Amino acid sequence: MQNQNAEKAETQPEETGRPAKTTLSARSLSKVYGSGALAIRALDNVDFDLYEGELVVLLGASGSGKSTLLNIIGGLDRPTSGKVFFDGTEITAFDDSALTRYRRDHVGFVFQFYNLVPSLTAEENVALVTEIAADPMSPADALRLVGLGGRLTHFPAQLSGGEQQRVAIARAIAKRPRVLLCDEPTGALDSQTGVIVLEAVERINRELGTTTALITHNVGIAAMADRVIRLADGAIQDVSVNTDKIAASEIRW
Amino acid sequence: MHPLDRKLLRDLWHLKGQVLAIAVVIATGVGVMVQSLGAIQSLQATADAYYERYRFADVFCHLKRAPKSLVPRLADIPGVQTVEPRIVEYATLDIAGFEEPATALLSSLPERGKPLLNQLALQSGRLVDLAKPEEVVVNEKFAAAQDLTLGDTVQAVINTQKRTLRIVGIALSPEHTYAIGPGALMPDDKRYAIFWMGERALAGAFDLDGAFNDVTLTLLPHTPPEGVIQRLDRILAPYGGSGAYARKDQISNWFLMSEIDQLATMARLLPSIFLIVAAFLTNMVVDRLIATERGVIGLLKAFGYSDLEVGWHYMKLVMVIALIGVVLGSFLGAGLGQWTTSIYAQMYSFPFLLFRPLPDSFLIAGGLSLLAAMVGTASAVRRAVRLAPAEAMRPPAPPSFSRSYLAQTGLARLLDQPTRMIFRQVFRWPLRSGLTVIGIGMSVAVLIMALQWIDSINRLIDVYFVAAQRQDVTVSLTEVRPPSVMRDFENLPGVLAVEGQRNLDVRAHLGPRNKRMQISGLPARQGLYLVYDDAGGAIDLPPDGLVISTKLAEILGAKTGDRIELEVLEGQRPIVEVPVVRVFNTFIGYPAYMRLEAINRMMHETNVVNTVHLRIDPNQQAALFARLKDMPHVSSVTLRQAAIDIFNETMAKTVLVFVGMFAGFASALAIGVVYNSARIALSERGRELATLRVIGFTRFEISYILLGQSLLLTVMALPVGCLIGNWLALGMAKSFDTELYRIPAVIEPSSFGYAMLVTLAAAAISALMVRRRLDRLDLIAVLKTRE
Ligand SMILES: Nc1ncnc2c1ncn2[C@@H]1O[C@H](COP(=O)(O)OP(=O)(O)O)[C@@H](O)[C@H]1O
Ligand SMILES: [Mg+2]
């Protein structure tokens, strides 16, 4: 999937006019849960692109399909129909083991509830990922990147929510993924702690150039994005380019 | 170390109580398996080496009298390697300070000195000096039981003469590793001795100069004994041969081998129970762990861990638990094995003991345990592997409860809210509850299986020694005597009643089958020694025809009405056909009875007997015994009470120990299952219970909700356990069906009671251990953490 092919150029949308290349693109994505009368259309014919190095915020009410979209492009879930390309390779055609490789090599996840392994220290939680990565940074370096250089040997129970989430970010980026996918990373945090977490995400995006998609239902957070994509009822409502993007540290809610 | 391995170790530590509980169950299974396999290997190796080194014979035959010149003809039988003629007789002993008469088996040592076959393992002293007819070598057990040492003397009535014998050696023999007297069920070392004497001395006493009355042979390797036995019988028939038999029918060896068989049954059945329960427990714990780790599993997959890696992680956990059990069990098994082997060493007389638990018994036990645990958890692990990562990240949907059938009955209204919660919980997971019930039930079952032995043996004693036997003393005579001998016994002091019996050695033929056996002639209606059906009671003998035991009927394939051909192996050796008139049931041996007159008619003799049963006045016992010790023509004296005492003593020494061991095993099972199910319930319902505490339930009430569930499951397990136990115990008893004895299938109500009590106690202990955790339930912490 490393090989670049011609398809990539075509999937680059014209309207932004940016010279960036597409890292991830989704075409006509639909996801239906259940069947018959009970069927829920979580995604309805969605087209979506993520460009190299950008930070995109996915905005939408609860239940609008944000997590479903993120899970599908991250290779955690499969669409009912439609295709997803990573660097021009169709990952929706992958079998389970190829999908696993895709996640292992290229994707970093951050979830709302941190999902740290409670029986492992901060450093060990990060090591969980660096152990299986091809070219990881050291767990300590990853934790320093999120400002937790001094908490290596703490267990999750000994860390605050914001700190746990930053461990989760360190864990997601330690393998130097191409894409960082964050599903409501501040959802369980107060504004002050949330900002610290967002600063970490911003720093990763800026310093490592990691293509980042961040889900939130908090409109304020959209200000730190390069682009903002709004979802409603499983469809993309609009896409806007932030011309006056602000630093995460200036966000308040 | 890989962080996942570190997680594994910490998870194990966190679950240590449960891990230990499972490990103990596995350890018990492994322990029993290593113990039994180890004991089997040790016994077998010891017996093999002993038999080989001391040249235990392959074929045995007793006869009346044959000249030694016949020996070369026996040696010429194809397949025969060595032939050793000898003289074997019984004698009554009078031991200083011991009121009762004892019996000795006298066996001759050849003129050359050392026997060719069945050599003695001298423990002290020396073999006899052939020039000194008073010298004897005695078996070690008897010397120990009677506290006799080298140089001590014993009075014996040998044939008709009273002699004083001096002990010059103490020895063991491969022929008498289990020294059991004629007609006895267990060795009685005080009253039954083996005496080895010079051949000349015995020949003189029994008028067998230049002759022999017993012969043993070894065969060339790979020679089946059947052909040799046939030729031997043909050659020895004119000399009063009473039928040759192979080593496998030799009584001491038979007991030893059936002990090994029994161990093999133990080695199969018990560990299977424990390993199955362990597999279920491991499954329960791993299933729960995987449920709490849904998030972690999803996460690992999200980060690119493959299904294989995730599955392997949990399998490793299972393997570590099983390995802890295997290691504990190996030590337990080695200890138990050494201990049981030493018990066998006391029971059987071996000159040496090879305790050799081969590594393969550990490997087999360990491998099977690992396999059981892995198979048991395969479904839980597969579920973890199958979990789609996106699915795993979401908390599981709350379990759906429904108003059950139970709730709609009037019963539900009688129950308070906490009790209803208990019932719902139990019936919400019927499979898990069912397996828990069976697991606890197994504990009851294992105990019943152990206690049943006591009940069965008590029943055996009751039927065989109490209901069927009313005599106090049985005297066997060296040969058939005229009816006047009965009067001689009547005139002895303290004799209240006398009944004569005639035993006849025959080979019975029916169709292609034949069996060397004894027929006993008794009066029509017996007063002392009864022909007794263990279901229907005493049986009157018909004027003619055979009354045979079901075991003999089975051996010969005979039924009522069949005509059995009897080839008599004594006297004129007539061949006659006798019909089977009735078949009856007995636990001991494979007897066949006829009316005394009918036997004597068949033999053209008048009312002769060779065994006499006596009922005596206990106050005159001493005087009677003193006379019996001096009586000529007496071959052995058996006391009914002594046989019962020996039975009870042996029971107390071995069976009770065995029952105690089983009680330990059963408790391990009950604790393992109850503790784990309560801990899992606590883990699943911690939040719920904490919430109840927050809204005002008392500690006692939440303990009741949680432990009431364990109690309910335990109570449900009791009848289930009784059923399984009943089935297993009766199956075990039935599988113990040999020519020598059957175990009556009886379980007394008290055994069910004890079994249930022990299980309840073990369950209560484990519930209390969990209750301590419940008291320390940290309300805030439980509510704060996301499941
Ligand atoms: N496993 C599932 N089964 C059924 N419906 C689901 C499942 N997952 C999500 N949904 C439904 O799909 C819709 C979109 O969900 P989701 O993508 O989680 O929304 P968001 O993340 O924007 O809150 C919702 O209506 C949700 O109820
Ligand atoms: Mg969501």
PDB file of N, CA, C and O in Angstrom, chain B residues 611-653:
ATOM      1  N   THR B 611     -14.415 -80.647  56.658  1.00  0.00           N
ATOM      2  CA  THR B 611     -14.440 -79.350  57.326  1.00  0.00           C
ATOM      3  C   THR B 611     -15.514 -79.421  58.404  1.00  0.00           C
ATOM      4  O   THR B 611     -16.565 -80.032  58.172  1.00  0.00           O
ATOM      5  N   VAL B 612     -15.244 -78.800  59.544  1.00  0.00           N
ATOM      6  CA  VAL B 612     -16.225 -78.832  60.625  1.00  0.00           C
ATOM      7  C   VAL B 612     -16.440 -77.419  61.145  1.00  0.00           C
ATOM      8  O   VAL B 612     -15.477 -76.696  61.399  1.00  0.00           O
ATOM      9  N   HIS B 613     -17.726 -77.018  61.216  1.00  0.00           N
ATOM     10  CA  HIS B 613     -18.050 -75.711  61.782  1.00  0.00           C
ATOM     11  C   HIS B 613     -18.513 -75.901  63.214  1.00  0.00           C
ATOM     12  O   HIS B 613     -19.262 -76.840  63.505  1.00  0.00           O
ATOM     13  N   LEU B 614     -18.084 -75.025  64.093  1.00  0.00           N
ATOM     14  CA  LEU B 614     -18.444 -75.156  65.509  1.00  0.00           C
ATOM     15  C   LEU B 614     -19.073 -73.873  66.013  1.00  0.00           C
ATOM     16  O   LEU B 614     -18.627 -72.775  65.667  1.00  0.00           O
ATOM     17  N   ARG B 615     -20.112 -74.040  66.849  1.00  0.00           N
ATOM     18  CA  ARG B 615     -20.543 -72.892  67.633  1.00  0.00           C
ATOM     19  C   ARG B 615     -20.092 -73.161  69.058  1.00  0.00           C
ATOM     20  O   ARG B 615     -20.247 -74.275  69.551  1.00  0.00           O
ATOM     21  N   ILE B 616     -19.534 -72.139  69.698  1.00  0.00           N
ATOM     22  CA  ILE B 616     -18.931 -72.411  71.002  1.00  0.00           C
ATOM     23  C   ILE B 616     -19.442 -71.458  72.070  1.00  0.00           C
ATOM     24  O   ILE B 616     -20.006 -70.404  71.779  1.00  0.00           O
ATOM     25  N   ASP B 617     -19.186 -71.895  73.300  1.00  0.00           N
ATOM     26  CA  ASP B 617     -19.503 -71.080  74.469  1.00  0.00           C
ATOM     27  C   ASP B 617     -18.275 -70.220  74.752  1.00  0.00           C
ATOM     28  O   ASP B 617     -17.203 -70.740  75.049  1.00  0.00           O
ATOM     29  N   PRO B 618     -18.413 -68.904  74.637  1.00  0.00           N
ATOM     30  CA  PRO B 618     -17.233 -68.040  74.760  1.00  0.00           C
ATOM     31  C   PRO B 618     -16.507 -68.221  76.099  1.00  0.00           C
ATOM     32  O   PRO B 618     -15.297 -68.004  76.168  1.00  0.00           O
ATOM     33  N   ASN B 619     -17.239 -68.635  77.123  1.00  0.00           N
ATOM     34  CA  ASN B 619     -16.588 -68.797  78.425  1.00  0.00           C
ATOM     35  C   ASN B 619     -15.601 -69.951  78.446  1.00  0.00           C
ATOM     36  O   ASN B 619     -14.706 -69.981  79.268  1.00  0.00           O
ATOM     37  N   GLN B 620     -15.796 -70.883  77.525  1.00  0.00           N
ATOM     38  CA  GLN B 620     -14.892 -72.033  77.537  1.00  0.00           C
ATOM     39  C   GLN B 620     -13.935 -72.000  76.353  1.00  0.00           C
ATOM     40  O   GLN B 620     -13.315 -73.005  76.016  1.00  0.00           O
ATOM     41  N   GLN B 621     -13.846 -70.832  75.770  1.00  0.00           N
ATOM     42  CA  GLN B 621     -13.024 -70.680  74.579  1.00  0.00           C
ATOM     43  C   GLN B 621     -11.580 -71.122  74.798  1.00  0.00           C
ATOM     44  O   GLN B 621     -11.022 -71.869  73.987  1.00  0.00           O
ATOM     45  N   ALA B 622     -11.002 -70.688  75.923  1.00  0.00           N
ATOM     46  CA  ALA B 622      -9.588 -70.970  76.171  1.00  0.00           C
ATOM     47  C   ALA B 622      -9.343 -72.475  76.203  1.00  0.00           C
ATOM     48  O   ALA B 622      -8.417 -72.979  75.557  1.00  0.00           O
ATOM     49  N   ALA B 623     -10.214 -73.189  76.915  1.00  0.00           N
ATOM     50  CA  ALA B 623     -10.058 -74.637  77.030  1.00  0.00           C
ATOM     51  C   ALA B 623     -10.189 -75.288  75.656  1.00  0.00           C
ATOM     52  O   ALA B 623      -9.404 -76.177  75.290  1.00  0.00           O
ATOM     53  N   LEU B 624     -11.160 -74.810  74.872  1.00  0.00           N
ATOM     54  CA  LEU B 624     -11.376 -75.379  73.542  1.00  0.00           C
ATOM     55  C   LEU B 624     -10.159 -75.143  72.645  1.00  0.00           C
ATOM     56  O   LEU B 624      -9.657 -76.052  71.986  1.00  0.00           O
ATOM     57  N   PHE B 625      -9.667 -73.923  72.668  1.00  0.00           N
ATOM     58  CA  PHE B 625      -8.532 -73.587  71.809  1.00  0.00           C
ATOM     59  C   PHE B 625      -7.326 -74.435  72.175  1.00  0.00           C
ATOM     60  O   PHE B 625      -6.591 -74.912  71.312  1.00  0.00           O
ATOM     61  N   ALA B 626      -7.136 -74.648  73.480  1.00  0.00           N
ATOM     62  CA  ALA B 626      -5.997 -75.444  73.922  1.00  0.00           C
ATOM     63  C   ALA B 626      -6.101 -76.848  73.332  1.00  0.00           C
ATOM     64  O   ALA B 626      -5.103 -77.422  72.865  1.00  0.00           O
ATOM     65  N   ARG B 627      -7.317 -77.374  73.310  1.00  0.00           N
ATOM     66  CA  ARG B 627      -7.497 -78.719  72.751  1.00  0.00           C
ATOM     67  C   ARG B 627      -7.298 -78.727  71.231  1.00  0.00           C
ATOM     68  O   ARG B 627      -6.689 -79.629  70.679  1.00  0.00           O
ATOM     69  N   LEU B 628      -7.845 -77.709  70.584  1.00  0.00           N
ATOM     70  CA  LEU B 628      -7.727 -77.653  69.116  1.00  0.00           C
ATOM     71  C   LEU B 628      -6.267 -77.615  68.669  1.00  0.00           C
ATOM     72  O   LEU B 628      -5.895 -78.188  67.650  1.00  0.00           O
ATOM     73  N   LYS B 629      -5.453 -76.925  69.464  1.00  0.00           N
ATOM     74  CA  LYS B 629      -4.038 -76.795  69.106  1.00  0.00           C
ATOM     75  C   LYS B 629      -3.338 -78.153  69.070  1.00  0.00           C
ATOM     76  O   LYS B 629      -2.316 -78.293  68.399  1.00  0.00           O
ATOM     77  N   ASP B 630      -3.880 -79.106  69.820  1.00  0.00           N
ATOM     78  CA  ASP B 630      -3.225 -80.412  69.904  1.00  0.00           C
ATOM     79  C   ASP B 630      -3.867 -81.462  69.021  1.00  0.00           C
ATOM     80  O   ASP B 630      -3.410 -82.585  68.949  1.00  0.00           O
ATOM     81  N   MET B 631      -4.981 -81.096  68.381  1.00  0.00           N
ATOM     82  CA  MET B 631      -5.721 -82.135  67.669  1.00  0.00           C
ATOM     83  C   MET B 631      -5.030 -82.583  66.395  1.00  0.00           C
ATOM     84  O   MET B 631      -4.557 -81.759  65.627  1.00  0.00           O
ATOM     85  N   PRO B 632      -4.984 -83.908  66.183  1.00  0.00           N
ATOM     86  CA  PRO B 632      -4.415 -84.400  64.932  1.00  0.00           C
ATOM     87  C   PRO B 632      -5.388 -84.184  63.781  1.00  0.00           C
ATOM     88  O   PRO B 632      -6.571 -83.904  64.012  1.00  0.00           O
ATOM     89  N   HIS B 633      -4.893 -84.330  62.577  1.00  0.00           N
ATOM     90  CA  HIS B 633      -5.703 -84.238  61.357  1.00  0.00           C
ATOM     91  C   HIS B 633      -6.320 -82.860  61.136  1.00  0.00           C
ATOM     92  O   HIS B 633      -7.188 -82.703  60.295  1.00  0.00           O
ATOM     93  N   VAL B 634      -5.895 -81.891  61.920  1.00  0.00           N
ATOM     94  CA  VAL B 634      -6.432 -80.540  61.710  1.00  0.00           C
ATOM     95  C   VAL B 634      -5.483 -79.791  60.801  1.00  0.00           C
ATOM     96  O   VAL B 634      -4.280 -79.743  61.051  1.00  0.00           O
ATOM     97  N   SER B 635      -5.993 -79.260  59.714  1.00  0.00           N
ATOM     98  CA  SER B 635      -5.108 -78.539  58.819  1.00  0.00           C
ATOM     99  C   SER B 635      -5.144 -77.050  59.108  1.00  0.00           C
ATOM    100  O   SER B 635      -4.126 -76.382  59.116  1.00  0.00           O
ATOM    101  N   SER B 636      -6.325 -76.488  59.353  1.00  0.00           N
ATOM    102  CA  SER B 636      -6.329 -75.077  59.722  1.00  0.00           C
ATOM    103  C   SER B 636      -7.544 -74.761  60.576  1.00  0.00           C
ATOM    104  O   SER B 636      -8.560 -75.451  60.493  1.00  0.00           O
ATOM    105  N   VAL B 637      -7.422 -73.744  61.389  1.00  0.00           N
ATOM    106  CA  VAL B 637      -8.508 -73.303  62.255  1.00  0.00           C
ATOM    107  C   VAL B 637      -8.783 -71.839  61.944  1.00  0.00           C
ATOM    108  O   VAL B 637      -7.860 -71.025  61.931  1.00  0.00           O
ATOM    109  N   THR B 638     -10.038 -71.508  61.641  1.00  0.00           N
ATOM    110  CA  THR B 638     -10.371 -70.125  61.314  1.00  0.00           C
ATOM    111  C   THR B 638     -11.412 -69.621  62.300  1.00  0.00           C
ATOM    112  O   THR B 638     -12.388 -70.320  62.582  1.00  0.00           O
ATOM    113  N   LEU B 639     -11.185 -68.435  62.813  1.00  0.00           N
ATOM    114  CA  LEU B 639     -12.117 -67.858  63.779  1.00  0.00           C
ATOM    115  C   LEU B 639     -12.886 -66.737  63.091  1.00  0.00           C
ATOM    116  O   LEU B 639     -12.296 -65.819  62.527  1.00  0.00           O
ATOM    117  N   ARG B 640     -14.194 -66.838  63.160  1.00  0.00           N
ATOM    118  CA  ARG B 640     -15.007 -65.853  62.462  1.00  0.00           C
ATOM    119  C   ARG B 640     -14.771 -64.450  63.024  1.00  0.00           C
ATOM    120  O   ARG B 640     -14.602 -63.486  62.283  1.00  0.00           O
ATOM    121  N   GLN B 641     -14.749 -64.334  64.356  1.00  0.00           N
ATOM    122  CA  GLN B 641     -14.591 -63.000  64.940  1.00  0.00           C
ATOM    123  C   GLN B 641     -13.256 -62.386  64.536  1.00  0.00           C
ATOM    124  O   GLN B 641     -13.175 -61.194  64.254  1.00  0.00           O
ATOM    125  N   ALA B 642     -12.223 -63.206  64.476  1.00  0.00           N
ATOM    126  CA  ALA B 642     -10.910 -62.682  64.095  1.00  0.00           C
ATOM    127  C   ALA B 642     -10.957 -62.126  62.679  1.00  0.00           C
ATOM    128  O   ALA B 642     -10.383 -61.066  62.394  1.00  0.00           O
ATOM    129  N   ALA B 643     -11.686 -62.816  61.805  1.00  0.00           N
ATOM    130  CA  ALA B 643     -11.784 -62.344  60.419  1.00  0.00           C
ATOM    131  C   ALA B 643     -12.500 -60.998  60.369  1.00  0.00           C
ATOM    132  O   ALA B 643     -12.100 -60.089  59.635  1.00  0.00           O
ATOM    133  N   ILE B 644     -13.564 -60.874  61.177  1.00  0.00           N
ATOM    134  CA  ILE B 644     -14.285 -59.597  61.208  1.00  0.00           C
ATOM    135  C   ILE B 644     -13.378 -58.491  61.753  1.00  0.00           C
ATOM    136  O   ILE B 644     -13.305 -57.393  61.214  1.00  0.00           O
ATOM    137  N   ASP B 645     -12.658 -58.827  62.831  1.00  0.00           N
ATOM    138  CA  ASP B 645     -11.767 -57.826  63.428  1.00  0.00           C
ATOM    139  C   ASP B 645     -10.722 -57.350  62.434  1.00  0.00           C
ATOM    140  O   ASP B 645     -10.423 -56.161  62.337  1.00  0.00           O
ATOM    141  N   ILE B 646     -10.154 -58.315  61.712  1.00  0.00           N
ATOM    142  CA  ILE B 646      -9.127 -57.963  60.730  1.00  0.00           C
ATOM    143  C   ILE B 646      -9.717 -57.039  59.669  1.00  0.00           C
ATOM    144  O   ILE B 646      -9.124 -56.034  59.278  1.00  0.00           O
ATOM    145  N   PHE B 647     -10.910 -57.371  59.243  1.00  0.00           N
ATOM    146  CA  PHE B 647     -11.588 -56.541  58.246  1.00  0.00           C
ATOM    147  C   PHE B 647     -11.720 -55.114  58.758  1.00  0.00           C
ATOM    148  O   PHE B 647     -11.382 -54.144  58.087  1.00  0.00           O
ATOM    149  N   ASN B 648     -12.229 -55.000  59.984  1.00  0.00           N
ATOM    150  CA  ASN B 648     -12.443 -53.662  60.540  1.00  0.00           C
ATOM    151  C   ASN B 648     -11.141 -52.915  60.764  1.00  0.00           C
ATOM    152  O   ASN B 648     -11.057 -51.716  60.516  1.00  0.00           O
ATOM    153  N   GLU B 649     -10.122 -53.657  61.213  1.00  0.00           N
ATOM    154  CA  GLU B 649      -8.824 -53.026  61.437  1.00  0.00           C
ATOM    155  C   GLU B 649      -8.261 -52.466  60.132  1.00  0.00           C
ATOM    156  O   GLU B 649      -7.793 -51.347  60.063  1.00  0.00           O
ATOM    157  N   THR B 650      -8.320 -53.292  59.107  1.00  0.00           N
ATOM    158  CA  THR B 650      -7.785 -52.883  57.808  1.00  0.00           C
ATOM    159  C   THR B 650      -8.554 -51.677  57.290  1.00  0.00           C
ATOM    160  O   THR B 650      -7.981 -50.736  56.749  1.00  0.00           O
ATOM    161  N   MET B 651      -9.868 -51.719  57.479  1.00  0.00           N
ATOM    162  CA  MET B 651     -10.716 -50.584  57.094  1.00  0.00           C
ATOM    163  C   MET B 651     -10.237 -49.313  57.770  1.00  0.00           C
ATOM    164  O   MET B 651     -10.057 -48.278  57.151  1.00  0.00           O
ATOM    165  N   ALA B 652     -10.062 -49.416  59.102  1.00  0.00           N
ATOM    166  CA  ALA B 652      -9.674 -48.234  59.863  1.00  0.00           C
ATOM    167  C   ALA B 652      -8.344 -47.710  59.358  1.00  0.00           C
ATOM    168  O   ALA B 652      -8.130 -46.513  59.268  1.00  0.00           O
ATOM    169  N   LYS B 653      -7.441 -48.650  59.005  1.00  0.00           N
ATOM    170  CA  LYS B 653      -6.101 -48.211  58.623  1.00  0.00           C
ATOM    171  C   LYS B 653      -6.067 -47.637  57.220  1.00  0.00           C
ATOM    172  O   LYS B 653      -5.389 -46.656  56.961  1.00  0.00           O
TER     173      LYS B 653
END
